């Protein structure tokens, strides 16, 4: 069933140039060959809220679909894309720019990639979750593939359907686990550990732990031995404790002991205050930079050890190799605090429905837009480092800095240095007529 068949109560994304919900988002076309649209739908037993964290985990979904690891190249241009991505798809080397994903939590998600190399112009993925009358979920997937050559149309259609069928098999298996109240176990690549090294490190860990902490140590050893690469590449003690119903402090203590016995390796990660994702990873605290920068948010931030730095763990290299990825740039599962996200193009207006559940919500746009909100008529407010750039002066001919000040923005730990510019009208020219 195509996504276009979704009932009309689907939340709306409204654009000043068009009215659209996910079921009516325009199928854009970059080339002369009509896009290949592959749709598939199936019903799951789990309700929408239980199933959303599964289907919105884009890193795992991309691994399941057979995609290869991606290499990210930061870019800064006029598009919404923040990275140029290099990977292999269907045996072809490809580079593309991926626009930020758009979604409404528990309802739908869509992401589009503009291909720079390879046999495709563009690739777009969409899915929607719709509650069924018996408390289950109608899952609808759609792939929109734009090949450069007409001869590739049947290949694109076959590969697209193959990918969606693979999704269905895995998601049905996870749905059964949810229905039976069993732990979720993703089918994912797992590197086998070096049993001799693992046994030695595990024995040393259990020996040095107090009796009360040994059950936690056993769970950690089991995770390192049997966990998928995705689950062990970034072990967060507090999250592990919450998932397993353990004491947080005890879980952290066990992980630190595991570092000393050679089971785990410790890392220091800088956490973006906006998207809350890790922007950099350092092997020691001395390597943590004085300032952080999140490429996805285009946001620089000061270092606050209590709020911006997180300790994570992974298996020691001698114990086990892991495929750290990445397999995606971002998505709902990486930013679970973001309940809705939309791209607002120039001149467009987007409305997003207010969530039904009671909570504290806020809307966020980029810093430049937030600063500009403090400007008065005839003024421009910019971050000071941007105002001082030669290119800015070239673009804003006739503008003069009238004030510099510090602005404190919610979600940004350090004050932002700002400059207020006023546009000076050009002097009138005398015109002599014959």
XYZ file of C-alpha atoms in Angstrom:
434
model
C 0.000 0.000 0.000
C 1.578 3.323 -0.968
C 1.981 6.032 1.600
C -0.379 8.164 -0.459
C -3.226 5.967 0.858
C -2.748 7.115 4.458
C -5.959 8.564 5.965
C -6.350 12.366 5.912
C -5.819 12.846 9.658
C -2.062 12.594 9.042
C -0.275 15.628 10.620
C 0.423 18.360 8.116
C 3.631 20.079 7.058
C 2.394 23.255 5.418
C 4.551 25.176 2.994
C 3.647 28.610 1.648
C 3.893 27.194 -1.864
C 2.117 23.898 -1.246
C 0.091 22.030 1.371
C 1.449 18.593 2.134
C 1.497 15.776 4.637
C 3.854 12.838 4.344
C 1.354 11.114 2.096
C 1.376 14.108 -0.233
C 4.982 15.284 -0.065
C 5.984 16.029 -3.642
C 8.070 13.423 -5.405
C 10.845 15.653 -6.666
C 12.622 14.852 -9.893
C 16.235 15.789 -10.603
C 16.625 14.137 -14.019
C 14.560 13.375 -17.117
C 13.748 9.781 -16.132
C 10.638 9.379 -13.925
C 11.512 8.352 -10.349
C 11.166 4.713 -9.348
C 8.721 4.600 -6.420
C 8.745 1.381 -4.398
C 6.154 1.078 -1.610
C 5.433 -1.620 0.926
C 3.185 -1.937 3.981
C 2.562 -4.429 6.761
C 0.801 -4.525 10.130
C 2.570 -5.060 13.469
C 1.138 -6.012 16.849
C 2.992 -3.340 18.840
C 1.438 0.080 19.264
C 2.862 3.160 17.589
C 4.690 4.485 20.665
C 6.441 1.154 21.236
C 7.371 0.738 17.572
C 8.638 4.264 16.860
C 12.010 3.839 18.659
C 12.678 0.806 16.461
C 11.867 2.157 13.006
C 13.375 5.582 13.738
C 16.789 4.120 14.630
C 18.336 5.034 11.282
C 21.821 3.751 12.119
C 20.515 0.241 12.787
C 18.091 0.409 9.859
C 20.912 1.324 7.472
C 23.004 -1.554 8.786
C 20.072 -3.916 8.278
C 19.550 -2.708 4.720
C 23.047 -3.800 3.769
C 24.515 -0.317 3.462
C 28.241 0.044 3.951
C 29.926 2.333 6.439
C 29.964 5.989 5.455
C 32.805 8.499 5.500
C 31.841 12.054 6.404
C 33.375 15.191 4.930
C 32.207 18.402 6.661
C 30.902 21.063 4.283
C 29.632 24.600 4.674
C 27.491 25.873 1.831
C 24.094 27.404 1.224
C 22.229 24.084 1.416
C 20.863 22.472 4.568
C 23.310 19.561 4.205
C 26.175 19.601 6.695
C 28.276 16.716 5.327
C 29.362 15.256 2.026
C 29.002 11.505 2.466
C 31.141 8.889 0.716
C 30.087 5.220 0.629
C 29.263 2.223 -1.584
C 25.690 1.400 -2.634
C 24.853 -1.645 -4.735
C 28.493 -2.113 -5.655
C 28.881 1.491 -6.853
C 31.044 4.124 -5.124
C 28.804 7.077 -4.334
C 29.057 10.518 -2.817
C 26.018 12.476 -1.745
C 24.728 15.317 0.377
C 21.980 14.349 2.795
C 19.447 16.921 3.877
C 18.438 16.867 7.556
C 15.686 14.367 8.231
C 12.127 15.558 8.735
C 9.789 13.885 11.199
C 7.023 14.035 13.738
C 7.680 11.597 16.581
C 5.495 8.474 16.614
C 4.084 9.374 13.195
C 6.451 9.724 10.212
C 9.987 10.303 8.985
C 11.514 11.277 5.627
C 15.072 11.925 4.432
C 16.465 12.801 0.994
C 19.952 12.384 -0.458
C 21.254 14.336 -3.431
C 23.784 12.134 -5.207
C 26.998 13.745 -6.425
C 28.499 10.638 -8.045
C 27.256 7.200 -9.053
C 24.275 5.991 -11.115
C 21.555 7.910 -9.209
C 20.390 11.518 -9.141
C 18.724 11.194 -5.743
C 17.430 8.706 -3.192
C 14.656 9.353 -0.702
C 13.279 7.189 2.095
C 9.958 7.713 3.885
C 7.973 5.771 6.441
C 4.759 6.327 8.320
C 3.163 4.691 11.361
C -0.619 4.635 11.659
C -2.524 3.165 14.646
C -4.881 0.311 13.799
C -8.260 -0.301 15.421
C -6.935 -3.262 17.434
C -4.039 -1.316 18.970
C -1.405 -2.369 16.454
C 0.502 -0.337 13.877
C 0.291 -0.063 10.112
C 3.894 0.421 8.933
C 4.249 1.973 5.483
C 7.622 2.339 3.753
C 8.452 4.110 0.541
C 11.691 4.403 -1.437
C 11.985 6.979 -4.205
C 14.936 6.221 -6.479
C 15.993 8.522 -9.315
C 18.360 6.678 -11.707
C 20.442 8.551 -14.255
C 19.978 5.890 -16.941
C 16.708 4.306 -18.049
C 18.375 0.897 -18.202
C 18.810 1.071 -14.410
C 15.074 1.410 -13.707
C 14.362 -2.342 -13.279
C 17.542 -2.762 -11.225
C 16.529 0.109 -8.948
C 13.024 -1.301 -8.535
C 14.301 -4.799 -7.717
C 16.900 -3.560 -5.218
C 14.370 -1.232 -3.608
C 11.828 -4.010 -3.068
C 14.566 -6.314 -1.796
C 15.546 -3.687 0.754
C 11.967 -3.154 1.941
C 11.372 -6.906 2.271
C 14.508 -7.147 4.398
C 13.143 -4.377 6.607
C 9.869 -6.219 7.009
C 11.501 -9.503 8.057
C 13.598 -7.824 10.719
C 10.839 -5.551 11.983
C 8.381 -8.446 12.263
C 10.933 -10.358 14.325
C 11.382 -7.375 16.639
C 7.614 -6.922 16.806
C 7.260 -10.512 18.024
C 9.837 -9.827 20.730
C 7.856 -6.778 21.863
C 4.624 -8.782 21.926
C 6.268 -11.491 24.055
C 7.933 -8.916 26.356
C 11.343 -10.252 25.334
C 14.542 -8.164 25.077
C 15.069 -6.754 21.602
C 17.856 -8.438 19.676
C 18.760 -6.820 16.378
C 20.256 -8.904 13.612
C 23.493 -7.014 13.227
C 27.129 -7.632 12.506
C 29.163 -8.850 15.459
C 32.918 -9.331 15.606
C 33.898 -12.410 17.598
C 36.069 -11.702 20.646
C 39.473 -13.172 21.330
C 38.261 -15.723 23.876
C 41.633 -16.112 25.580
C 42.052 -12.364 26.128
C 38.394 -11.958 27.082
C 38.522 -14.802 29.609
C 41.642 -13.377 31.216
C 40.236 -9.826 31.452
C 36.837 -11.075 32.643
C 38.394 -13.189 35.369
C 40.470 -10.256 36.590
C 37.375 -8.044 36.645
C 35.223 -10.426 38.689
C 38.075 -10.999 41.128
C 38.558 -7.298 41.873
C 34.871 -6.451 42.247
C 33.046 -6.463 45.576
C 30.516 -9.262 45.919
C 27.541 -6.934 45.436
C 28.876 -5.678 42.096
C 29.760 -9.029 40.550
C 26.337 -9.589 38.913
C 26.825 -6.272 37.114
C 30.274 -7.416 36.051
C 28.817 -10.632 34.641
C 26.262 -8.669 32.616
C 28.996 -6.405 31.260
C 31.141 -9.392 30.267
C 28.150 -10.938 28.498
C 27.556 -7.695 26.600
C 31.178 -7.517 25.454
C 31.126 -11.172 24.370
C 27.717 -11.363 22.674
C 26.560 -7.804 21.965
C 26.289 -6.511 18.406
C 28.933 -4.045 17.286
C 26.381 -1.233 17.486
C 25.641 -2.022 21.147
C 29.235 -2.127 22.363
C 30.870 0.674 20.398
C 29.547 3.284 22.851
C 28.709 1.785 26.242
C 27.148 4.426 28.516
C 27.153 3.219 32.151
C 24.073 5.152 33.271
C 22.035 4.098 30.224
C 23.159 0.503 30.758
C 22.109 0.696 34.409
C 18.698 2.140 33.538
C 18.066 -0.525 30.890
C 19.036 -3.402 33.179
C 17.523 -1.967 36.359
C 20.925 -1.510 38.013
C 22.386 1.115 40.306
C 24.004 3.873 38.222
C 26.979 4.469 40.487
C 27.675 0.752 40.719
C 27.528 0.382 36.922
C 30.015 3.227 36.473
C 32.324 1.700 39.083
C 32.245 -1.675 37.315
C 33.068 -0.056 33.956
C 36.030 1.787 35.478
C 37.315 -1.453 36.991
C 36.884 -3.080 33.564
C 39.247 -0.474 32.105
C 41.900 -1.313 34.690
C 41.612 -5.047 33.995
C 41.855 -4.618 30.221
C 38.256 -5.464 29.297
C 37.157 -1.974 28.261
C 38.648 1.198 26.835
C 37.544 4.615 28.121
C 36.743 7.646 25.953
C 35.786 11.257 26.627
C 33.072 12.659 24.359
C 31.995 16.251 23.805
C 28.205 16.508 23.808
C 26.506 19.205 21.743
C 24.112 21.189 23.978
C 21.621 21.459 21.118
C 21.300 18.013 19.511
C 22.950 16.231 22.506
C 24.988 14.034 20.172
C 28.712 13.381 20.572
C 30.696 15.773 18.386
C 34.215 14.509 19.171
C 35.787 11.577 21.005
C 39.114 11.737 22.872
C 41.166 8.971 24.448
C 42.148 11.085 27.464
C 40.830 14.146 29.243
C 43.964 16.099 28.312
C 43.057 15.674 24.624
C 39.607 17.251 25.038
C 39.686 20.600 23.176
C 39.035 23.863 24.977
C 35.991 24.506 22.800
C 33.609 22.193 21.011
C 31.899 22.461 17.644
C 28.929 20.481 16.344
C 28.952 20.236 12.566
C 25.313 19.138 12.398
C 24.084 22.149 14.359
C 26.825 24.485 13.089
C 27.279 25.406 16.721
C 30.372 26.228 18.750
C 30.184 25.774 22.514
C 32.332 26.102 25.608
C 33.434 23.095 27.614
C 31.558 22.423 30.836
C 32.749 19.111 32.303
C 29.444 18.548 34.090
C 27.265 19.168 31.039
C 29.322 18.926 27.846
C 31.630 15.959 28.509
C 30.516 12.340 28.844
C 32.566 9.237 29.619
C 31.807 6.230 27.416
C 33.373 2.795 27.028
C 33.999 0.194 24.325
C 35.791 -3.177 24.250
C 39.560 -2.947 24.459
C 41.120 -3.558 21.008
C 42.808 -6.745 22.199
C 39.513 -8.166 23.453
C 37.367 -7.522 20.411
C 37.207 -5.492 17.223
C 34.067 -3.445 16.593
C 32.593 -1.754 13.548
C 31.954 1.731 14.905
C 30.340 3.022 11.743
C 28.891 5.498 11.218
C 26.031 4.314 9.045
C 23.945 7.464 9.258
C 24.392 11.173 9.942
C 21.472 11.749 12.256
C 17.858 10.879 12.896
C 15.088 10.681 15.485
C 16.802 7.959 17.539
C 19.954 10.073 17.885
C 17.949 13.069 19.097
C 15.004 11.569 21.018
C 14.323 14.914 22.707
C 13.382 16.395 19.304
C 9.718 15.546 18.750
C 9.423 17.257 15.360
C 11.854 18.583 12.777
C 11.251 20.242 9.431
C 13.267 21.980 6.733
C 12.018 25.511 6.083
C 13.094 26.681 2.656
C 13.529 30.333 1.722
C 10.174 32.088 1.612
C 8.321 29.102 3.063
C 6.060 28.763 6.094
C 5.935 25.480 7.990
C 3.419 24.585 10.692
C 3.906 21.595 12.970
C 1.087 20.287 15.190
C 1.537 20.648 18.929
C 2.198 17.242 20.581
C -0.722 15.794 22.523
C 1.250 14.674 25.579
C 1.883 17.074 28.485
C 5.531 18.177 28.651
C 7.764 21.221 28.285
C 8.331 21.991 24.609
C 10.411 24.615 22.864
C 11.156 25.515 19.287
C 14.716 25.978 18.098
C 16.224 27.477 14.975
C 19.850 28.177 14.162
C 21.761 30.780 16.130
C 21.859 33.305 13.305
C 18.077 33.369 13.147
C 17.781 33.628 16.927
C 20.216 36.554 17.063
C 18.498 38.349 14.223
C 15.363 38.353 16.337
C 16.987 41.056 18.511
C 17.479 43.426 15.561
C 15.397 46.530 14.962
C 14.319 48.042 11.681
C 17.303 48.760 9.441
C 19.655 46.616 11.558
C 21.367 43.270 11.220
C 22.660 41.297 14.214
C 25.368 38.705 13.564
C 27.822 36.629 15.599
C 30.949 38.790 15.960
C 33.257 36.295 14.228
C 30.968 36.339 11.194
C 30.688 40.123 11.166
C 34.497 40.421 11.121
C 34.913 38.270 8.017
C 35.933 40.050 4.816
C 33.225 38.295 2.829
C 30.565 39.678 5.169
C 31.816 43.219 4.611
C 31.754 42.600 0.873
C 28.161 41.391 0.967
C 26.971 44.130 3.337
C 28.383 47.137 1.546
C 27.405 50.283 3.402
C 26.815 48.559 6.752
C 28.601 49.826 9.855
C 28.998 48.147 13.252
C 27.184 50.337 15.768
C 27.457 48.079 18.827
C 29.146 44.929 20.061
C 27.626 42.909 22.890
C 27.326 39.449 24.443
C 24.141 37.425 23.992
C 23.156 34.458 26.136
C 21.041 31.899 24.302
C 19.171 29.010 25.860
C 20.863 25.720 25.022
C 24.245 27.384 24.389
C 26.566 27.217 27.383
C 28.815 30.189 26.556
C 27.725 33.749 25.686
C 27.782 34.588 21.989
C 29.805 37.618 20.914
C 27.556 39.729 18.684
C 27.757 42.773 16.457
C 24.879 45.097 15.593
C 25.121 46.540 12.094
C 23.107 49.416 10.659
C 22.716 49.867 6.942
C 23.868 53.353 5.937
C 22.010 54.696 2.884
C 24.252 55.571 -0.029
C 24.629 59.348 -0.560
C 22.402 60.820 -3.192
C 24.033 61.564 -6.512
C 23.448 64.780 -8.424
C 22.326 64.105 -11.947
C 22.853 66.791 -14.577
C 20.608 66.557 -17.571
C 21.119 68.181 -20.862
